């Protein structure tokens, strides 16, 4: 036992109170006898001060402590009541010193027990010792200057023991060495019994009785150390904060006294008698090398609280003390000392006279100092270290937050029982709070959880959250090893790797549980708060919200920030660059889960349950809301629309899509992906490369979804919005405010600009529509009317890659009327602008680069048709071109060049057909057939004639390009020309077969079409590809100077055939003779229907000159005959006159 020497103490001190050789109580491993039960069955009523016993030992003790003359001779060791216990428990060399004997007996081992008489003798001795005027005079002498400095102690009434207790209360402010040593000894005496603590007995007497916390009475085997009584009161104080129904409410003055006692015992755990006796063994086990004093043993035991080897008794005592700290931070010696100056600098301790006021609560202290750190104000490293320890403590044990225990009791009992340790209960409540289970927490419990997260601030250092730290340790070591341990960016790094192969399931759950509450207070992200606090004050008026005393609306500040994040310079009031980067980072992280967006979750709770209850995978809920945008309630539609509008400008916000599309981005879009300002370029690039081999299913689905969403509102196409917003508002005021369907807006603006598809500005109207036909769902105006046709005619066809639309085009004759009309309109648009024909542009992409690099975008199809029969033409592209030619020839309206060239000829010659036609259905080539006949009659204008010639040349090579021929001759082709049709060589063999078998054709309609072909071929040899091929060399030799068209070259060949001096190629001679025979037969089978028809036949006949000569000769003969007959008639008349 270490000894202390105090030679300076005056002789006024009784020899029995002499401090020489008195061992320090702080260094002993004191033990105690059986503790008094805190709740005895029928505790006696406690009196202010128990009167001394009337037995001799007690009287002797009282006299010995109060009478100076007897003090020098009276010793505790000489009293019969304690002699046996003294000889059994205390070393003999201590018997001469009363205080040494007192220390020995009151810190006895647990298994030892002292007699009741001795116990009571010791109590009276200590009581009389602290109230003895002489003893008080010693204190006044030793601590004279200290008493003068401490105003409270200088004003204490003398003779009641209050002076010594006051000095004990203010021992932290004592600087005198002698006074400090004196008070240290007195502290061990005062704290050994609650009745010796200044004023405690008077303030808590009634509460001790009402709470049945026990007292000492003569004759009972009660421990003279009353730590159990204080422990009982402390537990009652904690329990009162955790319960709504206060059966025995503790008086305010007693509450202050209890917390004051806890505060006074905060530096040395020996002074907390209940905790000291409960944790002696655990202290030896875990904290043997930890020096007592300054709260070090407390902190050591706190750190080992959840160790398996920790005894339950000690764990309970530690938890009680931690709960007291949460009510008054001053109960933690180390925290109060480390942060004392910082609290004063940051004005966090506003009312020092109210220890249990808001300013005294641990949560308030943490919030206040954390706010100062976030705002960049200086807070000492020692204080921040202490804050870190207590923030971790709050996250580890939910029971330290009385609000959690009080308001979340039902949820804990129902869902989180058995998860008390290492923060598991708290994370269980957080999981329920974010709605991961069928039940949700009460709003008050939710608020308590939010307050706790704000106080603990785990974002500043992820290690504060022990459950998160353990779950994510492996992920941090692999994915975030480049970031310094404890850096706030660790959590951001974990969020960036959410749903990746590096993330583990347990870490994912813990992370999302925490992020749910972080997202509801922007200040919990220290980096965001630091970079954006100026912008928030400037743009969002958060001056009041910055203070910890005010609660801001969940998510309100961040919603304000991201609304300003994407404003242009013209719109003004933009975020600073650093703040915008952080806002974009948070947006990308929160897009992973709708629950991380408080505003979205609050407004869309009903719609999420109605439309998206089965969407549980990452990112599916937001996609579901976007898919049902038209069905959402207005508040939800607004917030989903705003978020989607942001995504259209910066698709990086959709982190899952960007992750899925990384391969194709690196291969084809790396140049736009690296741009700091996206403005929709990256998504446009992904759409253009949607069917590259690097594109995986997830990326394809994500891009298609975004395209579908884009069509719901013109604002969702950033470039279109920026180019056309003013025009939309000016030209299309009738577009519904809350449903600005992009196609409706597009068509509206186009019509107002007198253009069907594009204006003169390619930027204005081109971006939205090129990829519409890639997926029919991208065009609701087409998709909705065709849903039934899709399920009936194309049930197994995929939507993407334009396959569904191609299927409908091929089955258009079987489509319902509405769907047929929509398909016709789509084809009309695609023929005007082939760039909008997704399938054509995709299949012929390489051929366009090869043959049509210099061609105008609108003439791409025309260019491809001109190069269709090139040896370098890709077969798939050639097949696609043929499909489009077949489509064009079904209706003149699908051929823009023909429509323009023949705009005067069509109403002039084909008006009866137009009168019978409907607006949105094909004419099945009737108008083109009409124009072909007029071409043969040589009645068309030159521009129209050129276009019809092209059509005749194309259809002569492929009968499928002639809708009338295909419609009327399908059966005959199958019967007579099956082999030629199966070859699909597109060399005119089917047409030649029909001509050769003209006499075998049974169907009159088909025969008429073949005769029309023969008639057309007389007008131009180019219309007859077989004949033209056979006679190509003869045309070059004999008719090179003849201008093509109007049958001139055909007449040249016939004259050459009739000229015996000219020798034609055998094949040409044979084919030409066959054609003459066919024309002769056609003339017999189909005679002229009128004079005009006859005149046309004559003018187009190869024997035109001969026929005209014969007609002229006939007219001359007729004239001569008439003249002769006239003279004879005249002579007869004269003879009659002469009579």
Short mmCIF file of N, CA and C in Angstrom, two decimals, residues 516-588:
data_model
loop_
_atom_site.label_atom_id
_atom_site.label_comp_id
_atom_site.label_asym_id
_atom_site.label_seq_id
_atom_site.Cartn_x
_atom_site.Cartn_y
_atom_site.Cartn_z
N UNK A 516 -29.89 5.24 -46.45
CA UNK A 516 -31.28 5.69 -46.41
C UNK A 516 -31.43 6.89 -45.49
N UNK A 517 -30.79 6.85 -44.32
CA UNK A 517 -30.91 7.95 -43.36
C UNK A 517 -29.95 9.08 -43.70
N UNK A 518 -28.81 8.76 -44.28
CA UNK A 518 -27.89 9.82 -44.70
C UNK A 518 -28.53 10.69 -45.76
N UNK A 519 -29.29 10.09 -46.65
CA UNK A 519 -29.90 10.83 -47.75
C UNK A 519 -30.94 11.83 -47.27
N UNK A 520 -31.38 11.72 -46.04
CA UNK A 520 -32.41 12.61 -45.53
C UNK A 520 -31.83 13.82 -44.79
N UNK A 521 -30.53 13.93 -44.76
CA UNK A 521 -29.89 15.11 -44.16
C UNK A 521 -28.60 15.36 -44.92
N UNK A 522 -28.59 16.39 -45.73
CA UNK A 522 -27.44 16.65 -46.60
C UNK A 522 -26.18 16.94 -45.80
N UNK A 523 -26.35 17.39 -44.55
CA UNK A 523 -25.18 17.70 -43.73
C UNK A 523 -24.43 16.45 -43.30
N UNK A 524 -25.06 15.29 -43.42
CA UNK A 524 -24.38 14.05 -43.02
C UNK A 524 -23.32 13.63 -44.02
N UNK A 525 -23.32 14.22 -45.19
CA UNK A 525 -22.22 13.97 -46.14
C UNK A 525 -21.25 15.14 -46.01
N UNK A 526 -20.14 14.96 -45.30
CA UNK A 526 -19.27 16.10 -44.99
C UNK A 526 -18.67 16.76 -46.23
N UNK A 527 -18.41 15.96 -47.26
CA UNK A 527 -17.81 16.54 -48.47
C UNK A 527 -18.84 17.40 -49.19
N UNK A 528 -20.05 16.88 -49.33
CA UNK A 528 -21.12 17.66 -49.95
C UNK A 528 -21.39 18.94 -49.16
N UNK A 529 -21.45 18.82 -47.84
CA UNK A 529 -21.73 19.98 -47.01
C UNK A 529 -20.64 21.04 -47.13
N UNK A 530 -19.40 20.58 -47.16
CA UNK A 530 -18.29 21.51 -47.24
C UNK A 530 -18.28 22.26 -48.58
N UNK A 531 -18.54 21.53 -49.65
CA UNK A 531 -18.47 22.14 -50.98
C UNK A 531 -19.71 22.98 -51.30
N UNK A 532 -20.84 22.67 -50.67
CA UNK A 532 -22.10 23.28 -51.10
C UNK A 532 -22.76 24.17 -50.06
N UNK A 533 -22.14 24.37 -48.90
CA UNK A 533 -22.84 25.15 -47.89
C UNK A 533 -23.05 26.60 -48.34
N UNK A 534 -22.09 27.14 -49.09
CA UNK A 534 -22.27 28.49 -49.61
C UNK A 534 -23.37 28.57 -50.65
N UNK A 535 -23.41 27.57 -51.54
CA UNK A 535 -24.46 27.54 -52.56
C UNK A 535 -25.83 27.33 -51.93
N UNK A 536 -25.87 26.50 -50.90
CA UNK A 536 -27.15 26.24 -50.23
C UNK A 536 -27.67 27.50 -49.57
N UNK A 537 -26.78 28.25 -48.95
CA UNK A 537 -27.21 29.50 -48.33
C UNK A 537 -27.63 30.53 -49.37
N UNK A 538 -26.93 30.54 -50.51
CA UNK A 538 -27.22 31.53 -51.55
C UNK A 538 -28.47 31.20 -52.35
N UNK A 539 -28.65 29.92 -52.65
CA UNK A 539 -29.74 29.52 -53.55
C UNK A 539 -30.94 28.93 -52.84
N UNK A 540 -30.70 28.32 -51.69
CA UNK A 540 -31.77 27.59 -51.01
C UNK A 540 -32.16 28.20 -49.68
N UNK A 541 -31.51 29.32 -49.31
CA UNK A 541 -31.88 30.06 -48.10
C UNK A 541 -31.83 29.16 -46.87
N UNK A 542 -30.68 28.52 -46.66
CA UNK A 542 -30.54 27.57 -45.56
C UNK A 542 -29.85 28.17 -44.34
N UNK A 543 -29.89 29.47 -44.20
CA UNK A 543 -29.18 30.08 -43.06
C UNK A 543 -29.67 29.51 -41.74
N UNK A 544 -30.97 29.38 -41.59
CA UNK A 544 -31.53 28.83 -40.36
C UNK A 544 -31.29 27.34 -40.24
N UNK A 545 -31.30 26.64 -41.37
CA UNK A 545 -31.15 25.19 -41.33
C UNK A 545 -29.73 24.76 -41.00
N UNK A 546 -28.77 25.66 -41.18
CA UNK A 546 -27.39 25.27 -40.91
C UNK A 546 -27.15 25.01 -39.44
N UNK A 547 -27.97 25.58 -38.58
CA UNK A 547 -27.77 25.41 -37.15
C UNK A 547 -28.29 24.06 -36.69
N UNK A 548 -27.60 23.48 -35.72
CA UNK A 548 -28.01 22.16 -35.22
C UNK A 548 -29.30 22.23 -34.45
N UNK A 549 -29.70 23.42 -34.04
CA UNK A 549 -30.93 23.53 -33.26
C UNK A 549 -32.18 23.43 -34.12
N UNK A 550 -32.01 23.45 -35.44
CA UNK A 550 -33.16 23.42 -36.33
C UNK A 550 -33.13 22.14 -37.15
N UNK A 551 -34.30 21.57 -37.39
CA UNK A 551 -34.43 20.38 -38.24
C UNK A 551 -34.95 20.80 -39.60
N UNK A 552 -34.19 20.52 -40.62
CA UNK A 552 -34.63 20.88 -41.96
C UNK A 552 -35.54 19.79 -42.53
N UNK A 553 -36.39 20.13 -43.47
CA UNK A 553 -37.23 19.12 -44.12
C UNK A 553 -36.36 18.07 -44.79
N UNK A 554 -36.71 16.79 -44.70
CA UNK A 554 -35.88 15.72 -45.29
C UNK A 554 -35.69 15.91 -46.79
N UNK A 555 -34.45 15.97 -47.20
CA UNK A 555 -34.14 16.04 -48.62
C UNK A 555 -34.40 17.37 -49.27
N UNK A 556 -34.87 18.37 -48.52
CA UNK A 556 -35.28 19.63 -49.14
C UNK A 556 -34.08 20.38 -49.72
N UNK A 557 -33.01 20.46 -48.97
CA UNK A 557 -31.85 21.23 -49.43
C UNK A 557 -31.23 20.59 -50.66
N UNK A 558 -31.07 19.27 -50.63
CA UNK A 558 -30.45 18.62 -51.78
C UNK A 558 -31.33 18.73 -53.01
N UNK A 559 -32.65 18.64 -52.84
CA UNK A 559 -33.55 18.81 -53.97
C UNK A 559 -33.36 20.20 -54.59
N UNK A 560 -33.19 21.18 -53.74
CA UNK A 560 -32.95 22.54 -54.23
C UNK A 560 -31.62 22.61 -54.98
N UNK A 561 -30.60 21.94 -54.44
CA UNK A 561 -29.28 21.99 -55.08
C UNK A 561 -29.29 21.35 -56.46
N UNK A 562 -29.93 20.18 -56.58
CA UNK A 562 -29.85 19.53 -57.89
C UNK A 562 -30.75 20.22 -58.91
N UNK A 563 -31.74 21.00 -58.44
CA UNK A 563 -32.53 21.77 -59.40
C UNK A 563 -31.68 22.88 -60.03
N UNK A 564 -30.68 23.36 -59.28
CA UNK A 564 -29.80 24.40 -59.80
C UNK A 564 -28.55 23.84 -60.46
N UNK A 565 -28.35 22.53 -60.36
CA UNK A 565 -27.09 21.94 -60.82
C UNK A 565 -26.95 22.00 -62.33
N UNK A 566 -28.05 21.92 -63.06
CA UNK A 566 -27.97 21.82 -64.51
C UNK A 566 -28.51 23.06 -65.22
N UNK A 567 -28.51 24.16 -64.54
CA UNK A 567 -28.97 25.39 -65.17
C UNK A 567 -27.88 25.94 -66.11
N UNK A 568 -28.32 26.56 -67.18
CA UNK A 568 -27.39 27.17 -68.12
C UNK A 568 -27.03 28.58 -67.64
N UNK A 569 -26.06 29.18 -68.29
CA UNK A 569 -25.67 30.53 -67.92
C UNK A 569 -26.82 31.51 -68.16
N UNK A 570 -27.60 31.25 -69.21
CA UNK A 570 -28.72 32.14 -69.50
C UNK A 570 -29.77 32.07 -68.39
N UNK A 571 -29.94 30.88 -67.81
CA UNK A 571 -30.94 30.72 -66.75
C UNK A 571 -30.48 31.32 -65.43
N UNK A 572 -29.18 31.48 -65.25
CA UNK A 572 -28.65 32.14 -64.06
C UNK A 572 -28.73 31.29 -62.80
N UNK A 573 -28.17 31.83 -61.69
CA UNK A 573 -28.22 31.21 -60.36
C UNK A 573 -27.77 29.75 -60.44
N UNK A 574 -26.54 29.55 -60.89
CA UNK A 574 -26.01 28.20 -61.03
C UNK A 574 -25.17 27.83 -59.82
N UNK A 575 -24.92 26.54 -59.66
CA UNK A 575 -24.05 26.06 -58.60
C UNK A 575 -22.59 26.31 -58.97
N UNK A 576 -21.76 26.40 -57.95
CA UNK A 576 -20.33 26.46 -58.20
C UNK A 576 -19.86 25.13 -58.76
N UNK A 577 -18.70 25.14 -59.42
CA UNK A 577 -18.21 23.92 -60.07
C UNK A 577 -18.00 22.80 -59.06
N UNK A 578 -17.36 23.10 -57.91
CA UNK A 578 -17.10 22.06 -56.91
C UNK A 578 -18.39 21.48 -56.37
N UNK A 579 -19.36 22.33 -56.11
CA UNK A 579 -20.64 21.86 -55.58
C UNK A 579 -21.37 21.00 -56.61
N UNK A 580 -21.32 21.41 -57.87
CA UNK A 580 -22.01 20.64 -58.91
C UNK A 580 -21.43 19.24 -59.02
N UNK A 581 -20.11 19.12 -58.91
CA UNK A 581 -19.47 17.79 -58.97
C UNK A 581 -19.99 16.91 -57.85
N UNK A 582 -20.11 17.47 -56.64
CA UNK A 582 -20.60 16.68 -55.52
C UNK A 582 -22.07 16.33 -55.67
N UNK A 583 -22.86 17.25 -56.18
CA UNK A 583 -24.28 16.97 -56.41
C UNK A 583 -24.44 15.86 -57.44
N UNK A 584 -23.62 15.88 -58.48
CA UNK A 584 -23.68 14.81 -59.49
C UNK A 584 -23.28 13.48 -58.87
N UNK A 585 -22.29 13.51 -58.00
CA UNK A 585 -21.87 12.27 -57.33
C UNK A 585 -23.01 11.69 -56.51
N UNK A 586 -23.67 12.53 -55.75
CA UNK A 586 -24.77 12.06 -54.92
C UNK A 586 -25.94 11.58 -55.78
N UNK A 587 -26.24 12.29 -56.85
CA UNK A 587 -27.34 11.88 -57.73
C UNK A 587 -27.07 10.50 -58.32
N UNK A 588 -25.84 10.24 -58.72
CA UNK A 588 -25.51 8.94 -59.30
C UNK A 588 -25.66 7.83 -58.28
#
